[in-house]
XYZ file of C-alpha atoms in Angstrom:
613
model
C 0.000 0.000 0.000
C 1.292 3.462 -0.925
C 2.050 5.770 1.968
C -0.633 8.272 2.850
C 0.357 11.708 1.586
C 0.135 13.318 5.032
C 2.330 10.625 6.550
C 4.937 11.168 3.848
C 4.763 14.957 4.103
C 5.119 15.055 7.895
C 7.945 12.504 7.815
C 9.841 14.474 5.180
C 9.416 17.630 7.264
C 10.747 15.887 10.386
C 13.722 14.490 8.453
C 14.605 17.923 7.058
C 14.160 19.661 10.400
C 16.326 17.047 12.120
C 19.054 16.665 9.520
C 21.883 18.305 11.460
C 20.968 17.035 14.926
C 20.348 13.476 13.711
C 23.696 13.430 11.925
C 25.453 14.590 15.108
C 23.633 11.923 17.119
C 24.703 9.126 14.760
C 28.293 10.379 14.783
C 28.265 10.239 18.570
C 26.714 6.776 18.474
C 29.529 5.493 16.268
C 32.114 7.168 18.498
C 30.583 5.492 21.567
C 30.742 2.104 19.948
C 34.520 2.278 19.732
C 36.232 -0.976 20.531
C 33.898 -3.971 20.715
C 33.249 -5.110 23.315
C 33.944 -1.872 25.174
C 34.939 -3.772 28.314
C 37.950 -4.938 26.328
C 39.412 -1.485 26.917
C 38.947 -1.663 30.688
C 41.988 -1.969 32.888
C 42.399 -5.218 34.805
C 41.236 -3.646 38.063
C 38.193 -2.111 36.364
C 37.216 -5.401 34.766
C 37.786 -7.376 37.945
C 35.396 -5.053 39.778
C 32.842 -5.593 36.989
C 32.625 -9.368 37.320
C 33.674 -9.902 40.952
C 30.180 -10.997 41.945
C 29.732 -13.436 39.056
C 29.935 -17.211 39.098
C 33.259 -18.696 38.002
C 32.119 -19.595 34.470
C 30.751 -16.092 33.875
C 33.965 -14.532 35.211
C 36.000 -16.549 32.767
C 33.679 -15.689 29.872
C 33.748 -11.961 30.593
C 37.481 -11.914 31.307
C 38.215 -13.416 27.926
C 35.453 -11.528 26.087
C 34.187 -14.885 24.920
C 30.521 -14.180 25.554
C 28.228 -11.195 25.220
C 27.011 -9.550 28.407
C 23.381 -8.434 28.616
C 22.462 -5.618 31.014
C 19.220 -5.825 32.972
C 17.851 -2.385 33.861
C 14.696 -2.707 35.931
C 12.039 -0.472 37.440
C 10.993 -3.175 39.896
C 9.383 -2.263 43.155
C 6.619 -4.119 44.949
C 4.514 -1.085 45.844
C 3.498 -0.564 42.213
C 1.213 -3.308 40.968
C 2.535 -2.927 37.413
C 6.160 -3.357 38.460
C 5.774 -6.018 41.147
C 5.919 -8.864 38.573
C 9.438 -7.751 37.575
C 10.728 -9.248 40.835
C 10.893 -12.636 39.094
C 12.323 -11.465 35.775
C 16.082 -11.242 36.512
C 16.247 -14.926 37.452
C 14.296 -15.868 34.315
C 16.560 -13.692 32.175
C 19.814 -14.967 33.668
C 18.778 -18.588 33.141
C 17.688 -17.866 29.563
C 20.930 -15.980 28.920
C 23.046 -18.955 30.018
C 21.001 -21.246 27.798
C 21.599 -18.821 24.913
C 25.350 -18.857 25.563
C 25.652 -15.342 26.991
C 25.881 -13.673 30.397
C 23.272 -11.369 31.959
C 23.963 -9.005 34.860
C 21.550 -6.830 36.784
C 23.052 -3.484 35.825
C 20.864 -1.228 37.943
C 17.437 -0.228 39.145
C 15.596 2.958 38.323
C 12.957 4.681 40.449
C 9.315 4.076 39.667
C 6.586 6.271 41.100
C 2.855 5.933 40.586
C 0.577 8.799 39.578
C -2.323 6.782 40.947
C -0.824 6.898 44.453
C 0.402 10.511 44.287
C -2.719 11.846 42.530
C -3.753 15.094 44.156
C -0.798 14.936 46.566
C 2.423 16.934 46.813
C 4.396 13.978 45.472
C 2.725 14.432 42.070
C 4.952 17.477 41.588
C 7.897 15.078 41.238
C 6.123 12.903 38.699
C 7.161 14.481 35.408
C 10.708 15.126 36.594
C 10.989 11.464 37.604
C 11.226 10.712 33.871
C 14.479 12.645 33.675
C 15.789 11.022 36.858
C 14.985 7.592 35.374
C 16.887 8.481 32.209
C 19.856 9.542 34.324
C 19.632 6.387 36.461
C 19.592 4.305 33.273
C 22.758 6.047 32.124
C 24.411 5.329 35.477
C 23.447 1.648 35.218
C 25.097 1.421 31.792
C 28.083 3.659 32.524
C 30.513 0.847 33.331
C 31.215 -0.195 29.718
C 30.532 -3.808 30.678
C 27.622 -4.547 28.334
C 26.887 -5.567 24.757
C 23.087 -5.193 24.828
C 20.375 -4.324 27.334
C 16.933 -5.457 28.436
C 14.732 -2.718 29.899
C 12.033 -3.704 32.379
C 9.414 -0.999 32.776
C 5.720 -0.296 32.326
C 4.255 2.892 33.726
C 3.882 6.550 33.032
C 7.282 8.266 33.161
C 9.253 5.048 33.506
C 9.259 3.738 29.942
C 9.960 7.194 28.428
C 12.791 7.656 30.930
C 14.228 4.226 30.185
C 14.029 4.891 26.443
C 15.718 8.295 26.733
C 18.461 6.638 28.780
C 18.739 3.780 26.284
C 19.098 6.252 23.407
C 21.948 7.961 25.249
C 23.639 4.554 24.917
C 22.385 4.227 21.365
C 25.256 1.953 20.338
C 23.800 -0.863 22.454
C 21.063 -3.158 21.121
C 17.997 -3.019 23.341
C 14.678 -4.771 23.883
C 11.931 -3.516 26.169
C 10.325 -6.232 28.283
C 6.789 -5.583 29.575
C 5.066 -7.114 32.579
C 1.492 -7.005 31.304
C -1.879 -5.761 32.595
C -3.712 -7.150 35.608
C -6.805 -9.231 34.778
C -10.038 -7.277 34.476
C -11.705 -6.322 37.742
C -14.482 -3.852 38.481
C -15.329 -2.129 35.230
C -13.823 1.280 34.627
C -17.225 2.953 34.028
C -18.497 1.596 37.355
C -15.358 2.851 39.104
C -15.881 6.298 37.532
C -19.555 6.274 38.571
C -18.682 5.651 42.212
C -15.957 8.308 42.126
C -18.500 10.810 40.895
C -21.022 9.761 43.560
C -18.322 10.286 46.180
C -17.606 13.764 44.793
C -21.323 14.559 45.182
C -21.377 13.234 48.755
C -23.632 10.326 47.742
C -21.094 7.570 48.480
C -18.950 7.005 51.550
C -15.188 6.694 51.678
C -15.660 2.985 52.417
C -17.756 2.658 49.244
C -15.062 4.447 47.266
C -12.203 2.370 48.677
C -14.074 -0.870 48.000
C -14.625 0.152 44.365
C -11.019 1.221 43.885
C -9.753 -2.015 45.468
C -11.915 -4.105 43.150
C -10.609 -2.154 40.173
C -6.910 -2.212 41.140
C -6.862 -5.706 42.564
C -3.748 -7.653 41.601
C -0.234 -7.461 40.126
C -0.119 -5.889 36.698
C -0.773 -2.618 34.940
C -4.015 -0.718 35.532
C -6.411 -1.855 32.831
C -7.620 1.535 31.551
C -5.889 3.060 28.532
C -3.787 5.669 30.269
C -0.123 6.502 29.911
C 1.144 3.111 31.126
C -0.718 1.109 28.506
C -0.034 3.787 25.886
C 3.658 3.156 26.668
C 3.240 -0.514 25.849
C 1.506 0.264 22.567
C 4.329 2.657 21.664
C 7.107 0.168 22.386
C 5.384 -2.373 20.158
C 4.543 -0.053 17.267
C 8.125 1.293 17.455
C 9.451 -2.269 17.079
C 11.128 -2.349 20.498
C 8.967 -5.124 22.013
C 8.587 -8.628 20.710
C 5.378 -8.798 18.635
C 2.215 -9.359 20.618
C 3.874 -9.030 24.012
C 2.330 -5.821 25.333
C -0.886 -7.063 26.888
C -0.182 -10.598 28.118
C -1.134 -10.880 31.799
C 1.632 -11.227 34.429
C 2.716 -14.491 36.003
C 1.382 -16.624 33.173
C 3.268 -19.238 31.191
C 3.147 -17.143 28.026
C 4.367 -14.026 29.863
C 7.407 -15.932 31.148
C 8.017 -17.512 27.747
C 8.076 -14.049 26.133
C 10.634 -12.877 28.694
C 12.813 -15.851 27.784
C 12.365 -15.096 24.085
C 13.301 -11.434 24.600
C 16.529 -12.525 26.295
C 17.346 -14.936 23.494
C 16.688 -12.273 20.908
C 18.847 -9.689 22.720
C 21.705 -12.210 22.611
C 21.294 -12.392 18.816
C 21.467 -8.614 18.321
C 24.962 -8.010 19.706
C 27.892 -7.239 17.448
C 29.576 -10.471 18.556
C 26.543 -12.433 17.324
C 26.851 -10.890 13.867
C 23.386 -9.340 13.748
C 24.233 -5.960 15.280
C 21.168 -3.743 15.721
C 21.860 -0.736 17.982
C 18.761 1.004 19.295
C 20.002 4.410 18.177
C 19.671 3.325 14.550
C 16.400 1.446 15.034
C 14.727 4.577 16.399
C 14.748 6.943 13.435
C 12.408 9.617 12.064
C 10.002 7.038 10.597
C 9.857 5.169 13.896
C 8.930 8.363 15.738
C 6.222 9.214 13.196
C 4.850 5.671 13.570
C 4.692 6.255 17.321
C 2.607 9.410 16.836
C 0.292 7.521 14.477
C -0.197 4.760 17.053
C -0.972 7.316 19.743
C -3.605 8.992 17.575
C -5.189 5.801 16.254
C -5.695 4.443 19.774
C -6.709 7.685 21.520
C -3.664 7.326 23.739
C -2.344 9.455 26.563
C -1.690 13.145 25.982
C 1.349 12.755 28.243
C 3.081 11.535 25.107
C 2.819 14.953 23.496
C 5.554 15.681 26.052
C 7.329 12.330 26.227
C 7.583 11.597 22.501
C 9.095 15.036 21.921
C 11.776 14.315 24.541
C 12.330 10.747 23.299
C 12.764 11.972 19.739
C 15.180 14.663 20.886
C 17.258 11.977 22.625
C 17.783 10.424 19.172
C 18.574 13.757 17.523
C 15.069 14.075 16.046
C 12.920 17.209 16.326
C 9.126 16.950 16.367
C 6.516 19.441 17.518
C 2.790 19.638 18.176
C 2.079 20.708 14.597
C 3.306 17.274 13.523
C 0.818 15.672 15.922
C -1.949 17.946 14.665
C -1.326 17.338 10.964
C -1.175 13.576 11.461
C -4.331 13.710 13.586
C -6.223 15.028 10.584
C -5.301 11.932 8.584
C -5.138 9.127 11.162
C -8.513 7.604 12.100
C -9.476 6.580 15.628
C -9.604 2.766 15.614
C -9.907 1.885 19.307
C -12.309 2.681 22.102
C -10.734 1.691 25.392
C -11.622 3.395 28.666
C -11.704 6.393 29.121
C -12.503 6.604 25.389
C -14.964 3.719 25.712
C -16.218 1.237 28.298
C -13.813 -1.662 27.690
C -10.318 -2.205 29.089
C -7.020 -3.260 27.529
C -7.714 -6.960 28.142
C -10.864 -6.647 26.043
C -8.903 -4.693 23.421
C -6.279 -7.433 23.243
C -8.942 -10.150 22.970
C -10.649 -8.254 20.138
C -7.473 -8.433 18.045
C -5.348 -5.893 19.832
C -2.242 -4.271 18.451
C -1.753 -6.928 15.789
C -5.075 -6.093 14.155
C -4.539 -2.353 14.603
C -1.020 -2.371 13.152
C -2.131 -4.505 10.206
C -5.040 -2.176 9.473
C -2.857 0.935 9.593
C -0.236 -0.700 7.365
C -2.900 -1.682 4.850
C -4.163 1.921 4.824
C -0.678 3.340 4.168
C -0.663 5.022 7.570
C 2.500 3.437 8.979
C 6.049 3.161 7.699
C 6.330 -0.588 7.325
C 9.973 -0.593 6.238
C 11.423 0.458 9.607
C 14.004 -1.621 11.464
C 12.757 -3.591 14.493
C 14.204 -5.918 17.112
C 12.861 -8.983 15.265
C 14.117 -8.254 11.758
C 15.243 -11.397 10.001
C 13.341 -13.801 12.257
C 10.604 -16.158 11.100
C 8.053 -13.378 11.700
C 9.651 -11.348 8.902
C 11.103 -7.829 8.850
C 9.799 -4.351 9.476
C 6.378 -3.748 10.953
C 4.910 -6.616 8.945
C 6.365 -8.839 11.672
C 4.002 -7.138 14.116
C 0.960 -8.514 12.317
C 1.778 -11.698 14.248
C 0.366 -12.510 17.686
C 2.239 -14.386 20.391
C 1.052 -17.761 21.615
C 2.404 -20.697 23.593
C 3.643 -23.722 21.663
C 5.197 -26.625 23.543
C 5.942 -24.345 26.473
C 7.745 -21.724 24.346
C 6.744 -18.415 22.804
C 5.703 -18.736 19.178
C 4.015 -16.470 16.662
C 1.137 -16.848 14.258
C -0.891 -14.515 12.057
C -3.169 -12.192 13.987
C -6.887 -12.127 13.385
C -7.881 -10.501 10.060
C -11.140 -9.202 11.572
C -11.994 -7.503 14.835
C -13.706 -9.800 17.315
C -15.588 -6.808 18.758
C -16.183 -3.721 16.639
C -17.396 -1.768 19.674
C -13.749 -1.822 20.845
C -11.598 -2.147 17.733
C -12.288 -1.285 14.111
C -10.385 -1.297 10.817
C -9.190 1.890 9.162
C -11.931 1.433 6.566
C -14.613 1.788 9.273
C -13.177 3.910 12.101
C -14.874 5.358 15.151
C -13.765 8.790 13.985
C -11.989 9.807 10.770
C -9.421 11.793 12.756
C -7.200 10.994 15.710
C -8.017 11.479 19.361
C -5.490 14.243 20.139
C -5.607 17.751 18.713
C -3.635 20.984 18.895
C -5.405 24.129 20.112
C -4.011 27.530 19.097
C -5.101 31.087 19.704
C -4.309 34.150 21.754
C -4.269 31.978 24.897
C -1.230 30.075 23.565
C -0.777 26.528 22.300
C -2.389 23.586 24.080
C -3.357 19.954 23.634
C -6.842 18.463 23.917
C -7.864 14.814 23.881
C -11.255 14.780 22.167
C -11.702 11.036 21.749
C -13.355 10.730 25.172
C -15.397 13.937 24.808
C -18.814 13.722 23.170
C -19.196 16.061 20.172
C -21.803 18.213 21.934
C -19.285 19.035 24.674
C -16.295 19.874 22.473
C -17.103 23.596 22.119
C -17.455 25.701 25.261
C -17.668 29.509 25.419
C -18.105 30.763 28.948
C -16.687 33.099 31.610
C -13.431 32.041 33.208
C -13.048 31.310 36.893
C -9.363 31.532 37.783
C -7.699 29.273 40.336
C -4.055 28.912 41.260
C -4.336 25.371 42.600
C -6.637 22.413 42.186
C -7.451 22.582 45.897
C -8.866 26.099 45.376
C -11.210 24.771 42.711
C -12.296 21.786 44.793
C -13.085 24.084 47.716
C -15.230 26.279 45.458
C -17.038 23.186 44.175
C -17.786 21.990 47.709
C -19.132 25.441 48.627
C -21.571 25.183 45.697
C -20.051 28.164 43.863
C -19.603 26.404 40.517
C -23.224 25.613 39.635
C -23.070 27.508 36.320
C -21.453 27.610 32.909
C -17.759 28.383 33.256
C -14.258 27.514 32.128
C -11.952 26.646 35.002
C -8.522 28.214 34.524
C -6.010 26.466 36.786
C -2.699 28.233 36.309
C 0.876 28.118 37.618
C 0.814 24.349 37.131
C 3.525 24.248 34.443
C 6.870 22.466 34.701
C 8.804 25.540 35.864
C 6.174 26.501 38.424
C 5.607 23.227 40.252
C 6.701 20.326 38.065
C 3.485 20.105 35.994
C 1.375 17.711 38.088
C -1.575 15.715 36.810
C -4.851 17.352 37.849
C -7.021 14.233 37.861
C -8.576 15.241 41.187
C -10.622 17.742 39.164
C -12.216 15.128 36.891
C -15.065 14.002 39.214
C -16.360 17.489 40.129
C -16.178 18.717 36.544
C -18.017 15.566 35.462
C -20.719 16.203 38.063
C -21.246 19.754 36.776
C -21.339 18.659 33.135
C -23.914 15.964 33.967
C -26.074 18.642 35.588
C -26.251 20.376 32.213
C -23.683 23.090 32.710
C -21.180 23.905 29.986
C -17.793 23.405 31.638
C -14.189 22.996 30.537
C -10.679 23.160 31.939
C -7.765 25.285 30.718
C -4.409 24.745 32.392
C -0.666 24.769 31.929
C -0.610 21.538 33.946
C -1.409 17.994 32.895
C -4.735 16.144 32.782
C -3.930 13.148 30.681
C -3.800 9.369 30.592
C -7.073 8.743 32.397
C -8.632 12.069 31.384
C -12.283 11.733 30.597
C -15.422 13.301 29.270
C -14.892 17.008 30.095
C -13.000 19.084 27.498
C -9.581 20.033 28.848
C -7.021 22.286 27.175
C -3.824 21.127 28.832
C -0.053 21.696 28.612
C -0.806 25.331 27.680
C 2.442 26.921 26.593
C 4.041 29.311 27.328
C 3.158 28.476 30.913
C 1.880 31.245 33.188
C 5.182 31.558 35.064
C 7.073 32.090 31.794
C 4.973 34.940 30.411
C 2.015 32.948 29.119
C -1.422 34.507 28.671
C -2.809 32.579 31.643
C -0.934 34.969 33.951
C -3.097 37.883 32.712
C -6.498 36.228 32.473
C -9.055 37.319 35.079
C -12.202 35.750 36.470
C -15.098 36.858 34.274
C -13.131 37.001 31.018
C -14.971 35.043 28.353
C -12.943 32.158 26.951
C -13.794 30.070 23.899
C -12.460 26.524 23.648
C -13.307 24.942 20.293
C -12.117 21.346 20.147
C -13.516 20.945 16.635
C -11.828 23.963 15.030
C -8.723 23.622 17.216
C -8.821 27.102 18.746
C -8.443 28.535 22.248
C -9.089 32.254 22.642
C -9.556 34.784 25.425
C -12.314 37.089 24.142
C -10.950 40.321 25.586
C -9.818 43.441 23.690
C -6.206 42.816 22.688
C -4.898 46.212 23.854
C -6.674 45.945 27.212
C -5.370 42.412 27.719
C -1.786 43.335 26.826
C -1.856 46.243 29.288
C -2.758 44.052 32.244
C -0.006 43.170 34.711
C 0.816 39.485 35.006
C -0.249 37.800 38.220
C 2.593 37.051 40.609
C 2.218 33.662 42.257
C 3.428 32.599 45.675
C 5.223 29.336 44.899
C 6.958 28.866 48.233
C 4.664 25.966 49.119
C 5.915 24.100 46.019
C 9.570 24.153 46.996
C 9.622 22.034 50.146
C 8.204 18.760 51.397
C 8.044 15.328 49.751
C 11.537 15.934 48.414
C 10.547 18.895 46.263
C 13.492 20.887 47.585
C 15.791 18.468 45.697
C 14.247 19.363 42.328
C 14.843 23.117 42.267
C 17.473 22.866 39.536
C 15.050 20.955 37.326
C 12.316 23.560 37.762
C 14.852 26.295 36.982
C 16.133 24.708 33.779
C 13.140 22.804 32.377
C 12.119 23.484 28.789
C 8.569 24.341 27.743
C 5.877 21.723 27.230
C 6.136 21.662 23.422
C 9.879 21.094 23.767
C 9.250 18.006 25.887
C 9.430 19.635 29.345
C 12.876 18.142 29.914
C 15.734 19.364 32.087
C 18.707 17.912 30.178
C 19.903 21.067 28.453
C 19.301 22.161 24.881
C 21.864 19.901 23.219
C 21.535 16.677 25.169
C 21.471 14.665 21.932
């Protein structure tokens, strides 16, 4: 199938824009590669430190450079349900590595925090910056020049982007991302949302709420709604960095373990010593990044990735912006309805045909670059993204692959590109005199996508919640929650606002949210213009907006405007926030340098410096 014209045009634009930076990145990659294996250049004392804890056979193999050494970089902790299954993976990987004739060492752990636990709490102000810390921790784990390839164990929101940024800083190493899988389905997501809303209205008790939440988040594995964590898994697969069909296999199952073994075996085959050298820095190119954006749009994925994908691309010397997302959104149809964009969860999506059906449909429509390099090129599945038409299954106790279903098993969840839920993608760019922002419209009904109403300005989500509880918001309005950007307070998620806004919308009021913070992943039915840039602290229009100003948010036309005389608005002084409460407690005092040096949202909201790749 010929490439869609928009896909080709956007890709060409990204390639041209990135020409110099991508060339520099590849030059650095080749310089990093140097002598192979790099540990061959280590002094005797250095090398002895590197294998001192190994068994005798592994010491001998590494001392003589006779075997490849696979790094394990893991985000394991047993407080996060999604990452708890990784406790077992190192032992599985080390055994599989020995059977494949290589060595595997646990190179290092990276932090993993949960937005679900920190939601509405001070700790959420560390959430976005944790991505950069994870990237740095990944670099530290790989800094010893002991490794020939790496396996990355991560699932959730900032963790996979951080691991991938770190992996790309070691772009000369082959890499495979190894998922843990979603928990089995529990209480349905719509029922959970219903009880949350009842609690916000005072019609359910805290015990009722906790029981519902516990039935929803009930076992090891990823949360089952289609938020950032499961969007991460989709991205790793559509970027060719997972084994095909591995994203949504439940934890602690025979197939899940078999896929972990297969990932280890495949990593052993990708090293330079094995003769099939495939460094991740060359796998992730401009076409791969464009494919990632397409996957995000086609599935109605998390708006967090309008930040993360920009930073990931930059780590590979590639420059993308929100206009690229917007242009592709006009051409890429919405093919999936998974909560909060529908009622079903990722287990239902996988059973309906999952990523294999979706990838095949997009390839057949000319909406993906099929000729990209992937971690399975040259295997029995084939090469390029065609290999990802295959689903994983268990054959004689081992992972095997077969053709995915040619038809959706449930068209209320998953549809082909010839019969989409919506002809355009789920994420759109908003522009206007308010600035540039992102909106996720896939979960918003068409009748709610345009709101023109007076603004009510808040400088924290707690202020808005207090006003809601006092009954002051029973009217049409647009909530402006400002000084929530990365430089102000780390750009927290504002999910605590979803239930009250939903209550007001259900009462018939026209409501919306405008913020320089985040409201993504699990964002729902209320229109929300998020990631507004420039942020209020950096001279953005939000700093001059006043309660009573009429604001128009048009999710259909892609506009966001403050309907105030331009001269009057420009003459207003900018509000001066008191941010002292954001600088201490829950470790926030340790992140001052990040807040001081973070880039804007459309530049990925990263703190690495302008030329980190």
